[in-house]
Amino acid sequence: MRMPRGGRVFLATCLGSLFALLLYYQSITKPEPGLKTGSRQGKTRRSPLQTLYNGEQQLELLAAHRSLPGRRELLEQACVSHTRKRRVLSPEDLKHLIVDDEHRLIYCYVPKVACTNWKRVLMVLTSDGRYTDPLAIPANEAHVAGNLRTLSEFSVSEINKRLRSYLKFIFVREPFERLVSAYRNKFTRNYNTAFHKRYGTKIIRRHRPNPEPKALREGNDVSFQEFVQYLVDPRTQREEPFNEHWERVHSLCHPCLIHYDVVGKYETLEPDSQAVLRLAGVEGTVKFPTSGKSTRTDGNMAARFFKHISPFYQKKLFNLYRMDFLLFNYSTPEYLRTR
Ligand SMILES: *[C@@H]1O[C@H](CO)[C@@H](O)[C@H](O)[C@H]1NC(C)=O
């Protein structure tokens, strides 16, 4: 079909605006699953999501609150741009989603992103008053399977009911800071013998030329370089899924299939946590523990560890964690050498 240039431009403009309109139409008609007013015992109450998205209240919200809807939108857009086919979730996919029926909350825990403290807070909230202070709960207690309920334990209809109406939140962290934190915690501390035996010995066997018998036996001196080689080796994920400490958030929490209402960030942990507790209406019930000890990093730890990784492996590692960078708006680190 031949058309004068002006005509083509006009047609393109029309199509463009039609497309934009469709998107807009979709966005205003798309039912917001959690927006229904929760009604319990005949009494209606404002759902946490209404609090979050109600324009008139927006003004009095903390600065942390204000960045939350933008993050959620960015996540949704990134999912549209970077994921191809949608699949159906199975209960197996929901093992990281912790449920608090009393306060209608769902939290997807990500190791190395303050998950111990969030589990403690949820134990307080679900304890019927048995606990009041999160820090009185020992860390290992917070990780005992069975102390908290996960969404995977429910029937499909009970799962859907909760996914539709609860406040769903997640906390994320710069992917390489999280990875280095996992490496340091699991491979450079003497006490983590279980990880040394389970993963360290295997990593050394595969990725260290001429290892000492002691290193092969104990697996307690894995270098960051060797750990990276293990991660990008295709055999690793063929054999079994990554351990949750280095598994990607994308795979642990399925953020493109589950529409999280709040995406909190480790980099702004305290205000974001406060915002979640406030939205959940439990600000007065429990306080998020502030980090007393200085385990929080300066946000530049990864740069030091990546200095010793070759560009070849840096690139492979970046590809592996790419989705977590894209979905949660973390920019490509400046120190990365990928050529
Ligand atoms: C995404 O990151 C950029 C750069 O750090 C920042 O300026 C922007 O506000 C972020 N967007 C959202 C929605 O958080």
mmCIF file with all atom_site columns, C-alpha atoms in Angstrom, residues 69-279:
data_model
loop_
_atom_site.group_PDB
_atom_site.id
_atom_site.type_symbol
_atom_site.label_atom_id
_atom_site.label_alt_id
_atom_site.label_comp_id
_atom_site.label_asym_id
_atom_site.label_entity_id
_atom_site.label_seq_id
_atom_site.pdbx_PDB_ins_code
_atom_site.Cartn_x
_atom_site.Cartn_y
_atom_site.Cartn_z
_atom_site.occupancy
_atom_site.B_iso_or_equiv
_atom_site.pdbx_formal_charge
_atom_site.auth_seq_id
_atom_site.auth_comp_id
_atom_site.auth_asym_id
_atom_site.auth_atom_id
_atom_site.pdbx_PDB_model_num
ATOM 1   C CA . PRO A 1 69  ? 3.844  3.059   44.438 1.00 0.00 ? 69  PRO A CA 1
ATOM 2   C CA . GLY A 1 70  ? 6.564  4.099   41.955 1.00 0.00 ? 70  GLY A CA 1
ATOM 3   C CA . ARG A 1 71  ? 8.641  1.038   42.749 1.00 0.00 ? 71  ARG A CA 1
ATOM 4   C CA . ARG A 1 72  ? 5.642  -1.176  42.305 1.00 0.00 ? 72  ARG A CA 1
ATOM 5   C CA . GLU A 1 73  ? 4.858  0.366   38.928 1.00 0.00 ? 73  GLU A CA 1
ATOM 6   C CA . LEU A 1 74  ? 8.448  0.029   37.823 1.00 0.00 ? 74  LEU A CA 1
ATOM 7   C CA . LEU A 1 75  ? 8.395  -3.641  38.779 1.00 0.00 ? 75  LEU A CA 1
ATOM 8   C CA . GLU A 1 76  ? 5.210  -4.201  36.820 1.00 0.00 ? 76  GLU A CA 1
ATOM 9   C CA . GLN A 1 77  ? 6.658  -2.475  33.753 1.00 0.00 ? 77  GLN A CA 1
ATOM 10  C CA . ALA A 1 78  ? 9.917  -4.394  33.996 1.00 0.00 ? 78  ALA A CA 1
ATOM 11  C CA . CYS A 1 79  ? 7.944  -7.642  34.188 1.00 0.00 ? 79  CYS A CA 1
ATOM 12  C CA . VAL A 1 80  ? 6.048  -6.723  31.018 1.00 0.00 ? 80  VAL A CA 1
ATOM 13  C CA . SER A 1 81  ? 9.287  -5.873  29.200 1.00 0.00 ? 81  SER A CA 1
ATOM 14  C CA . HIS A 1 82  ? 11.493 -8.707  30.354 1.00 0.00 ? 82  HIS A CA 1
ATOM 15  C CA . THR A 1 83  ? 9.414  -11.785 30.965 1.00 0.00 ? 83  THR A CA 1
ATOM 16  C CA . ARG A 1 84  ? 7.967  -13.732 28.124 1.00 0.00 ? 84  ARG A CA 1
ATOM 17  C CA . LYS A 1 85  ? 5.531  -16.411 29.036 1.00 0.00 ? 85  LYS A CA 1
ATOM 18  C CA . ARG A 1 86  ? 3.403  -16.416 32.107 1.00 0.00 ? 86  ARG A CA 1
ATOM 19  C CA . ARG A 1 87  ? 3.070  -19.630 33.954 1.00 0.00 ? 87  ARG A CA 1
ATOM 20  C CA . VAL A 1 88  ? 0.845  -20.842 36.714 1.00 0.00 ? 88  VAL A CA 1
ATOM 21  C CA . LEU A 1 89  ? 2.163  -20.931 40.232 1.00 0.00 ? 89  LEU A CA 1
ATOM 22  C CA . SER A 1 90  ? 2.200  -24.179 42.155 1.00 0.00 ? 90  SER A CA 1
ATOM 23  C CA . PRO A 1 91  ? 2.112  -24.434 45.964 1.00 0.00 ? 91  PRO A CA 1
ATOM 24  C CA . GLU A 1 92  ? 5.784  -25.447 45.756 1.00 0.00 ? 92  GLU A CA 1
ATOM 25  C CA . ASP A 1 93  ? 6.559  -21.924 44.505 1.00 0.00 ? 93  ASP A CA 1
ATOM 26  C CA . LEU A 1 94  ? 5.065  -20.402 47.639 1.00 0.00 ? 94  LEU A CA 1
ATOM 27  C CA . LYS A 1 95  ? 7.364  -21.796 50.292 1.00 0.00 ? 95  LYS A CA 1
ATOM 28  C CA . HIS A 1 96  ? 8.982  -18.416 50.913 1.00 0.00 ? 96  HIS A CA 1
ATOM 29  C CA . LEU A 1 97  ? 5.697  -16.617 51.439 1.00 0.00 ? 97  LEU A CA 1
ATOM 30  C CA . ILE A 1 98  ? 4.951  -16.268 55.122 1.00 0.00 ? 98  ILE A CA 1
ATOM 31  C CA . VAL A 1 99  ? 1.337  -15.729 56.116 1.00 0.00 ? 99  VAL A CA 1
ATOM 32  C CA . ASP A 1 100 ? -0.106 -13.752 59.002 1.00 0.00 ? 100 ASP A CA 1
ATOM 33  C CA . ASP A 1 101 ? -3.873 -14.381 58.946 1.00 0.00 ? 101 ASP A CA 1
ATOM 34  C CA . GLU A 1 102 ? -4.548 -12.154 61.919 1.00 0.00 ? 102 GLU A CA 1
ATOM 35  C CA . HIS A 1 103 ? -3.209 -9.026  60.242 1.00 0.00 ? 103 HIS A CA 1
ATOM 36  C CA . ARG A 1 104 ? -3.762 -10.186 56.661 1.00 0.00 ? 104 ARG A CA 1
ATOM 37  C CA . LEU A 1 105 ? -0.125 -10.019 55.641 1.00 0.00 ? 105 LEU A CA 1
ATOM 38  C CA . ILE A 1 106 ? 2.029  -12.007 53.253 1.00 0.00 ? 106 ILE A CA 1
ATOM 39  C CA . TYR A 1 107 ? 5.794  -11.566 53.386 1.00 0.00 ? 107 TYR A CA 1
ATOM 40  C CA . CYS A 1 108 ? 8.184  -13.228 50.969 1.00 0.00 ? 108 CYS A CA 1
ATOM 41  C CA . TYR A 1 109 ? 11.462 -13.712 52.770 1.00 0.00 ? 109 TYR A CA 1
ATOM 42  C CA . VAL A 1 110 ? 14.769 -13.291 50.984 1.00 0.00 ? 110 VAL A CA 1
ATOM 43  C CA . PRO A 1 111 ? 17.866 -14.425 52.893 1.00 0.00 ? 111 PRO A CA 1
ATOM 44  C CA . LYS A 1 112 ? 20.517 -11.716 53.419 1.00 0.00 ? 112 LYS A CA 1
ATOM 45  C CA . VAL A 1 113 ? 17.869 -9.001  53.298 1.00 0.00 ? 113 VAL A CA 1
ATOM 46  C CA . ALA A 1 114 ? 17.014 -8.626  56.996 1.00 0.00 ? 114 ALA A CA 1
ATOM 47  C CA . CYS A 1 115 ? 14.794 -11.691 56.862 1.00 0.00 ? 115 CYS A CA 1
ATOM 48  C CA . THR A 1 116 ? 15.642 -12.789 60.407 1.00 0.00 ? 116 THR A CA 1
ATOM 49  C CA . ASN A 1 117 ? 14.251 -9.573  61.790 1.00 0.00 ? 117 ASN A CA 1
ATOM 50  C CA . TRP A 1 118 ? 11.181 -9.733  59.599 1.00 0.00 ? 118 TRP A CA 1
ATOM 51  C CA . LYS A 1 119 ? 10.528 -13.306 60.696 1.00 0.00 ? 119 LYS A CA 1
ATOM 52  C CA . ARG A 1 120 ? 10.892 -12.207 64.309 1.00 0.00 ? 120 ARG A CA 1
ATOM 53  C CA . VAL A 1 121 ? 8.378  -9.413  63.742 1.00 0.00 ? 121 VAL A CA 1
ATOM 54  C CA . LEU A 1 122 ? 5.933  -11.860 62.155 1.00 0.00 ? 122 LEU A CA 1
ATOM 55  C CA . MET A 1 123 ? 6.405  -14.262 65.059 1.00 0.00 ? 123 MET A CA 1
ATOM 56  C CA . VAL A 1 124 ? 5.438  -11.462 67.429 1.00 0.00 ? 124 VAL A CA 1
ATOM 57  C CA . LEU A 1 125 ? 2.409  -10.601 65.298 1.00 0.00 ? 125 LEU A CA 1
ATOM 58  C CA . THR A 1 126 ? 1.191  -14.212 65.050 1.00 0.00 ? 126 THR A CA 1
ATOM 59  C CA . SER A 1 127 ? 1.988  -15.204 68.645 1.00 0.00 ? 127 SER A CA 1
ATOM 60  C CA . ASP A 1 128 ? -1.273 -14.031 70.275 1.00 0.00 ? 128 ASP A CA 1
ATOM 61  C CA . GLY A 1 129 ? 0.720  -11.947 72.708 1.00 0.00 ? 129 GLY A CA 1
ATOM 62  C CA . ARG A 1 130 ? 3.190  -14.653 73.696 1.00 0.00 ? 130 ARG A CA 1
ATOM 63  C CA . TYR A 1 131 ? 5.980  -12.539 72.284 1.00 0.00 ? 131 TYR A CA 1
ATOM 64  C CA . THR A 1 132 ? 6.157  -8.776  72.377 1.00 0.00 ? 132 THR A CA 1
ATOM 65  C CA . ASP A 1 133 ? 9.811  -8.001  71.666 1.00 0.00 ? 133 ASP A CA 1
ATOM 66  C CA . PRO A 1 134 ? 11.210 -9.304  68.367 1.00 0.00 ? 134 PRO A CA 1
ATOM 67  C CA . LEU A 1 135 ? 14.766 -9.235  69.683 1.00 0.00 ? 135 LEU A CA 1
ATOM 68  C CA . ALA A 1 136 ? 13.808 -11.546 72.554 1.00 0.00 ? 136 ALA A CA 1
ATOM 69  C CA . ILE A 1 137 ? 13.387 -14.277 69.927 1.00 0.00 ? 137 ILE A CA 1
ATOM 70  C CA . PRO A 1 138 ? 16.697 -16.034 69.208 1.00 0.00 ? 138 PRO A CA 1
ATOM 71  C CA . ALA A 1 139 ? 17.733 -15.887 65.546 1.00 0.00 ? 139 ALA A CA 1
ATOM 72  C CA . ASN A 1 140 ? 17.732 -19.671 65.134 1.00 0.00 ? 140 ASN A CA 1
ATOM 73  C CA . GLU A 1 141 ? 14.216 -19.828 66.583 1.00 0.00 ? 141 GLU A CA 1
ATOM 74  C CA . ALA A 1 142 ? 13.030 -17.429 63.878 1.00 0.00 ? 142 ALA A CA 1
ATOM 75  C CA . HIS A 1 143 ? 14.238 -19.824 61.198 1.00 0.00 ? 143 HIS A CA 1
ATOM 76  C CA . VAL A 1 144 ? 12.655 -22.996 62.579 1.00 0.00 ? 144 VAL A CA 1
ATOM 77  C CA . ALA A 1 145 ? 10.309 -24.302 59.902 1.00 0.00 ? 145 ALA A CA 1
ATOM 78  C CA . GLY A 1 146 ? 6.860  -24.547 61.414 1.00 0.00 ? 146 GLY A CA 1
ATOM 79  C CA . ASN A 1 147 ? 7.111  -21.513 63.671 1.00 0.00 ? 147 ASN A CA 1
ATOM 80  C CA . LEU A 1 148 ? 5.521  -19.493 60.915 1.00 0.00 ? 148 LEU A CA 1
ATOM 81  C CA . ARG A 1 149 ? 2.963  -20.588 58.346 1.00 0.00 ? 149 ARG A CA 1
ATOM 82  C CA . THR A 1 150 ? 3.776  -20.400 54.669 1.00 0.00 ? 150 THR A CA 1
ATOM 83  C CA . LEU A 1 151 ? 1.314  -19.975 51.821 1.00 0.00 ? 151 LEU A CA 1
ATOM 84  C CA . SER A 1 152 ? 2.349  -23.348 50.374 1.00 0.00 ? 152 SER A CA 1
ATOM 85  C CA . GLU A 1 153 ? 0.590  -25.091 53.285 1.00 0.00 ? 153 GLU A CA 1
ATOM 86  C CA . PHE A 1 154 ? -2.872 -23.974 52.187 1.00 0.00 ? 154 PHE A CA 1
ATOM 87  C CA . SER A 1 155 ? -5.278 -25.366 49.613 1.00 0.00 ? 155 SER A CA 1
ATOM 88  C CA . VAL A 1 156 ? -5.473 -23.673 46.231 1.00 0.00 ? 156 VAL A CA 1
ATOM 89  C CA . SER A 1 157 ? -8.664 -21.796 47.038 1.00 0.00 ? 157 SER A CA 1
ATOM 90  C CA . GLU A 1 158 ? -7.289 -20.674 50.405 1.00 0.00 ? 158 GLU A CA 1
ATOM 91  C CA . ILE A 1 159 ? -4.100 -19.538 48.638 1.00 0.00 ? 159 ILE A CA 1
ATOM 92  C CA . ASN A 1 160 ? -6.027 -17.524 46.079 1.00 0.00 ? 160 ASN A CA 1
ATOM 93  C CA . LYS A 1 161 ? -8.209 -15.951 48.718 1.00 0.00 ? 161 LYS A CA 1
ATOM 94  C CA . ARG A 1 162 ? -5.151 -14.727 50.583 1.00 0.00 ? 162 ARG A CA 1
ATOM 95  C CA . LEU A 1 163 ? -3.280 -13.582 47.481 1.00 0.00 ? 163 LEU A CA 1
ATOM 96  C CA . ARG A 1 164 ? -6.287 -11.504 46.497 1.00 0.00 ? 164 ARG A CA 1
ATOM 97  C CA . SER A 1 165 ? -6.895 -9.725  49.740 1.00 0.00 ? 165 SER A CA 1
ATOM 98  C CA . TYR A 1 166 ? -3.758 -9.592  51.910 1.00 0.00 ? 166 TYR A CA 1
ATOM 99  C CA . LEU A 1 167 ? -1.054 -6.961  51.945 1.00 0.00 ? 167 LEU A CA 1
ATOM 100 C CA . LYS A 1 168 ? 1.850  -8.620  50.162 1.00 0.00 ? 168 LYS A CA 1
ATOM 101 C CA . PHE A 1 169 ? 5.356  -7.334  50.680 1.00 0.00 ? 169 PHE A CA 1
ATOM 102 C CA . ILE A 1 170 ? 8.941  -8.189  49.928 1.00 0.00 ? 170 ILE A CA 1
ATOM 103 C CA . PHE A 1 171 ? 12.344 -6.750  50.797 1.00 0.00 ? 171 PHE A CA 1
ATOM 104 C CA . VAL A 1 172 ? 15.115 -6.693  48.218 1.00 0.00 ? 172 VAL A CA 1
ATOM 105 C CA . ARG A 1 173 ? 18.753 -5.605  48.092 1.00 0.00 ? 173 ARG A CA 1
ATOM 106 C CA . GLU A 1 174 ? 21.356 -4.713  45.499 1.00 0.00 ? 174 GLU A CA 1
ATOM 107 C CA . PRO A 1 175 ? 21.946 -8.183  44.007 1.00 0.00 ? 175 PRO A CA 1
ATOM 108 C CA . PHE A 1 176 ? 25.754 -8.255  44.204 1.00 0.00 ? 176 PHE A CA 1
ATOM 109 C CA . GLU A 1 177 ? 25.841 -6.775  47.705 1.00 0.00 ? 177 GLU A CA 1
ATOM 110 C CA . ARG A 1 178 ? 23.488 -9.555  48.717 1.00 0.00 ? 178 ARG A CA 1
ATOM 111 C CA . LEU A 1 179 ? 25.624 -12.160 46.946 1.00 0.00 ? 179 LEU A CA 1
ATOM 112 C CA . VAL A 1 180 ? 28.858 -11.014 48.576 1.00 0.00 ? 180 VAL A CA 1
ATOM 113 C CA . SER A 1 181 ? 27.098 -10.932 51.916 1.00 0.00 ? 181 SER A CA 1
ATOM 114 C CA . ALA A 1 182 ? 25.987 -14.548 51.411 1.00 0.00 ? 182 ALA A CA 1
ATOM 115 C CA . TYR A 1 183 ? 29.511 -15.573 50.419 1.00 0.00 ? 183 TYR A CA 1
ATOM 116 C CA . ARG A 1 184 ? 31.084 -13.899 53.455 1.00 0.00 ? 184 ARG A CA 1
ATOM 117 C CA . ASN A 1 185 ? 28.523 -15.305 55.839 1.00 0.00 ? 185 ASN A CA 1
ATOM 118 C CA . LYS A 1 186 ? 28.561 -18.889 54.558 1.00 0.00 ? 186 LYS A CA 1
ATOM 119 C CA . PHE A 1 187 ? 32.147 -19.403 53.454 1.00 0.00 ? 187 PHE A CA 1
ATOM 120 C CA . THR A 1 188 ? 34.413 -17.164 55.496 1.00 0.00 ? 188 THR A CA 1
ATOM 121 C CA . ARG A 1 189 ? 33.101 -17.882 58.999 1.00 0.00 ? 189 ARG A CA 1
ATOM 122 C CA . ASN A 1 190 ? 34.490 -20.856 60.885 1.00 0.00 ? 190 ASN A CA 1
ATOM 123 C CA . TYR A 1 191 ? 31.168 -21.824 62.421 1.00 0.00 ? 191 TYR A CA 1
ATOM 124 C CA . ASN A 1 192 ? 29.320 -22.479 59.179 1.00 0.00 ? 192 ASN A CA 1
ATOM 125 C CA . THR A 1 193 ? 30.601 -26.031 58.863 1.00 0.00 ? 193 THR A CA 1
ATOM 126 C CA . ALA A 1 194 ? 27.329 -27.304 57.384 1.00 0.00 ? 194 ALA A CA 1
ATOM 127 C CA . PHE A 1 195 ? 27.767 -25.017 54.364 1.00 0.00 ? 195 PHE A CA 1
ATOM 128 C CA . HIS A 1 196 ? 31.451 -25.866 54.091 1.00 0.00 ? 196 HIS A CA 1
ATOM 129 C CA . LYS A 1 197 ? 30.670 -29.580 53.966 1.00 0.00 ? 197 LYS A CA 1
ATOM 130 C CA . ARG A 1 198 ? 27.595 -29.342 51.772 1.00 0.00 ? 198 ARG A CA 1
ATOM 131 C CA . TYR A 1 199 ? 28.834 -26.759 49.233 1.00 0.00 ? 199 TYR A CA 1
ATOM 132 C CA . GLY A 1 200 ? 32.458 -25.900 50.003 1.00 0.00 ? 200 GLY A CA 1
ATOM 133 C CA . THR A 1 201 ? 33.878 -29.373 49.405 1.00 0.00 ? 201 THR A CA 1
ATOM 134 C CA . LYS A 1 202 ? 32.053 -29.618 46.094 1.00 0.00 ? 202 LYS A CA 1
ATOM 135 C CA . ILE A 1 203 ? 33.201 -26.175 44.957 1.00 0.00 ? 203 ILE A CA 1
ATOM 136 C CA . ILE A 1 204 ? 36.815 -26.970 45.758 1.00 0.00 ? 204 ILE A CA 1
ATOM 137 C CA . ARG A 1 205 ? 36.652 -30.364 44.064 1.00 0.00 ? 205 ARG A CA 1
ATOM 138 C CA . ARG A 1 206 ? 35.311 -28.801 40.887 1.00 0.00 ? 206 ARG A CA 1
ATOM 139 C CA . HIS A 1 207 ? 36.967 -25.449 40.678 1.00 0.00 ? 207 HIS A CA 1
ATOM 140 C CA . ARG A 1 208 ? 40.371 -25.658 42.364 1.00 0.00 ? 208 ARG A CA 1
ATOM 141 C CA . PRO A 1 209 ? 43.242 -27.192 40.468 1.00 0.00 ? 209 PRO A CA 1
ATOM 142 C CA . ASN A 1 210 ? 45.321 -29.513 42.693 1.00 0.00 ? 210 ASN A CA 1
ATOM 143 C CA . PRO A 1 211 ? 43.509 -28.950 45.986 1.00 0.00 ? 211 PRO A CA 1
ATOM 144 C CA . GLU A 1 212 ? 45.038 -29.937 49.317 1.00 0.00 ? 212 GLU A CA 1
ATOM 145 C CA . PRO A 1 213 ? 43.428 -33.019 50.896 1.00 0.00 ? 213 PRO A CA 1
ATOM 146 C CA . LYS A 1 214 ? 42.439 -30.924 53.929 1.00 0.00 ? 214 LYS A CA 1
ATOM 147 C CA . ALA A 1 215 ? 40.626 -28.356 51.767 1.00 0.00 ? 215 ALA A CA 1
ATOM 148 C CA . LEU A 1 216 ? 38.836 -31.170 49.914 1.00 0.00 ? 216 LEU A CA 1
ATOM 149 C CA . ARG A 1 217 ? 37.758 -32.664 53.215 1.00 0.00 ? 217 ARG A CA 1
ATOM 150 C CA . GLU A 1 218 ? 36.659 -29.524 55.032 1.00 0.00 ? 218 GLU A CA 1
ATOM 151 C CA . GLY A 1 219 ? 35.646 -27.130 52.272 1.00 0.00 ? 219 GLY A CA 1
ATOM 152 C CA . ASN A 1 220 ? 36.263 -24.208 54.566 1.00 0.00 ? 220 ASN A CA 1
ATOM 153 C CA . ASP A 1 221 ? 38.463 -21.912 52.473 1.00 0.00 ? 221 ASP A CA 1
ATOM 154 C CA . VAL A 1 222 ? 36.457 -21.326 49.299 1.00 0.00 ? 222 VAL A CA 1
ATOM 155 C CA . SER A 1 223 ? 37.550 -18.129 47.561 1.00 0.00 ? 223 SER A CA 1
ATOM 156 C CA . PHE A 1 224 ? 35.070 -15.675 46.073 1.00 0.00 ? 224 PHE A CA 1
ATOM 157 C CA . GLN A 1 225 ? 36.508 -16.477 42.649 1.00 0.00 ? 225 GLN A CA 1
ATOM 158 C CA . GLU A 1 226 ? 35.768 -20.186 43.139 1.00 0.00 ? 226 GLU A CA 1
ATOM 159 C CA . PHE A 1 227 ? 32.292 -19.411 44.417 1.00 0.00 ? 227 PHE A CA 1
ATOM 160 C CA . VAL A 1 228 ? 31.590 -17.358 41.283 1.00 0.00 ? 228 VAL A CA 1
ATOM 161 C CA . GLN A 1 229 ? 32.835 -20.176 39.055 1.00 0.00 ? 229 GLN A CA 1
ATOM 162 C CA . TYR A 1 230 ? 30.482 -22.546 40.850 1.00 0.00 ? 230 TYR A CA 1
ATOM 163 C CA . LEU A 1 231 ? 27.521 -20.197 40.341 1.00 0.00 ? 231 LEU A CA 1
ATOM 164 C CA . VAL A 1 232 ? 28.011 -19.727 36.612 1.00 0.00 ? 232 VAL A CA 1
ATOM 165 C CA . ASP A 1 233 ? 28.833 -23.392 35.916 1.00 0.00 ? 233 ASP A CA 1
ATOM 166 C CA . PRO A 1 234 ? 25.789 -24.762 34.033 1.00 0.00 ? 234 PRO A CA 1
ATOM 167 C CA . ARG A 1 235 ? 26.098 -28.057 35.892 1.00 0.00 ? 235 ARG A CA 1
ATOM 168 C CA . THR A 1 236 ? 25.298 -26.362 39.192 1.00 0.00 ? 236 THR A CA 1
ATOM 169 C CA . GLN A 1 237 ? 21.690 -25.496 38.443 1.00 0.00 ? 237 GLN A CA 1
ATOM 170 C CA . ARG A 1 238 ? 21.150 -28.634 36.399 1.00 0.00 ? 238 ARG A CA 1
ATOM 171 C CA . GLU A 1 239 ? 21.847 -30.690 39.488 1.00 0.00 ? 239 GLU A CA 1
ATOM 172 C CA . GLU A 1 240 ? 19.712 -28.792 41.971 1.00 0.00 ? 240 GLU A CA 1
ATOM 173 C CA . PRO A 1 241 ? 18.259 -25.329 42.519 1.00 0.00 ? 241 PRO A CA 1
ATOM 174 C CA . PHE A 1 242 ? 20.576 -22.743 44.040 1.00 0.00 ? 242 PHE A CA 1
ATOM 175 C CA . ASN A 1 243 ? 20.623 -22.544 47.808 1.00 0.00 ? 243 ASN A CA 1
ATOM 176 C CA . GLU A 1 244 ? 18.210 -19.843 48.965 1.00 0.00 ? 244 GLU A CA 1
ATOM 177 C CA . HIS A 1 245 ? 21.059 -17.637 50.170 1.00 0.00 ? 245 HIS A CA 1
ATOM 178 C CA . TRP A 1 246 ? 22.252 -17.069 46.606 1.00 0.00 ? 246 TRP A CA 1
ATOM 179 C CA . GLU A 1 247 ? 19.094 -17.877 44.676 1.00 0.00 ? 247 GLU A CA 1
ATOM 180 C CA . ARG A 1 248 ? 17.687 -14.889 42.818 1.00 0.00 ? 248 ARG A CA 1
ATOM 181 C CA . VAL A 1 249 ? 14.740 -12.997 44.271 1.00 0.00 ? 249 VAL A CA 1
ATOM 182 C CA . HIS A 1 250 ? 13.044 -13.507 40.934 1.00 0.00 ? 250 HIS A CA 1
ATOM 183 C CA . SER A 1 251 ? 13.063 -17.273 41.541 1.00 0.00 ? 251 SER A CA 1
ATOM 184 C CA . LEU A 1 252 ? 12.363 -17.200 45.276 1.00 0.00 ? 252 LEU A CA 1
ATOM 185 C CA . CYS A 1 253 ? 9.419  -14.799 45.303 1.00 0.00 ? 253 CYS A CA 1
ATOM 186 C CA . HIS A 1 254 ? 8.047  -14.750 41.723 1.00 0.00 ? 254 HIS A CA 1
ATOM 187 C CA . PRO A 1 255 ? 7.544  -10.974 41.638 1.00 0.00 ? 255 PRO A CA 1
ATOM 188 C CA . CYS A 1 256 ? 6.115  -11.058 38.121 1.00 0.00 ? 256 CYS A CA 1
ATOM 189 C CA . LEU A 1 257 ? 3.392  -13.536 39.048 1.00 0.00 ? 257 LEU A CA 1
ATOM 190 C CA . ILE A 1 258 ? 2.624  -12.310 42.544 1.00 0.00 ? 258 ILE A CA 1
ATOM 191 C CA . HIS A 1 259 ? 1.734  -8.646  42.612 1.00 0.00 ? 259 HIS A CA 1
ATOM 192 C CA . TYR A 1 260 ? 3.519  -7.376  45.680 1.00 0.00 ? 260 TYR A CA 1
ATOM 193 C CA . ASP A 1 261 ? 1.932  -4.271  47.119 1.00 0.00 ? 261 ASP A CA 1
ATOM 194 C CA . VAL A 1 262 ? 5.113  -3.064  48.727 1.00 0.00 ? 262 VAL A CA 1
ATOM 195 C CA . VAL A 1 263 ? 8.689  -3.516  47.573 1.00 0.00 ? 263 VAL A CA 1
ATOM 196 C CA . GLY A 1 264 ? 10.928 -2.582  50.474 1.00 0.00 ? 264 GLY A CA 1
ATOM 197 C CA . LYS A 1 265 ? 14.645 -2.086  50.063 1.00 0.00 ? 265 LYS A CA 1
ATOM 198 C CA . TYR A 1 266 ? 17.504 -3.051  52.336 1.00 0.00 ? 266 TYR A CA 1
ATOM 199 C CA . GLU A 1 267 ? 19.162 0.244   51.441 1.00 0.00 ? 267 GLU A CA 1
ATOM 200 C CA . THR A 1 268 ? 16.259 2.048   53.124 1.00 0.00 ? 268 THR A CA 1
ATOM 201 C CA . LEU A 1 269 ? 15.373 -0.730  55.540 1.00 0.00 ? 269 LEU A CA 1
ATOM 202 C CA . GLU A 1 270 ? 14.221 1.273   58.514 1.00 0.00 ? 270 GLU A CA 1
ATOM 203 C CA . PRO A 1 271 ? 11.819 3.746   56.883 1.00 0.00 ? 271 PRO A CA 1
ATOM 204 C CA . ASP A 1 272 ? 10.494 1.050   54.530 1.00 0.00 ? 272 ASP A CA 1
ATOM 205 C CA . SER A 1 273 ? 9.883  -1.374  57.390 1.00 0.00 ? 273 SER A CA 1
ATOM 206 C CA . GLN A 1 274 ? 8.157  1.312   59.365 1.00 0.00 ? 274 GLN A CA 1
ATOM 207 C CA . ALA A 1 275 ? 5.991  2.045   56.338 1.00 0.00 ? 275 ALA A CA 1
ATOM 208 C CA . VAL A 1 276 ? 4.947  -1.616  56.072 1.00 0.00 ? 276 VAL A CA 1
ATOM 209 C CA . LEU A 1 277 ? 4.068  -1.843  59.764 1.00 0.00 ? 277 LEU A CA 1
ATOM 210 C CA . ARG A 1 278 ? 2.072  1.329   59.477 1.00 0.00 ? 278 ARG A CA 1
ATOM 211 C CA . LEU A 1 279 ? 0.160  0.075   56.434 1.00 0.00 ? 279 LEU A CA 1
#
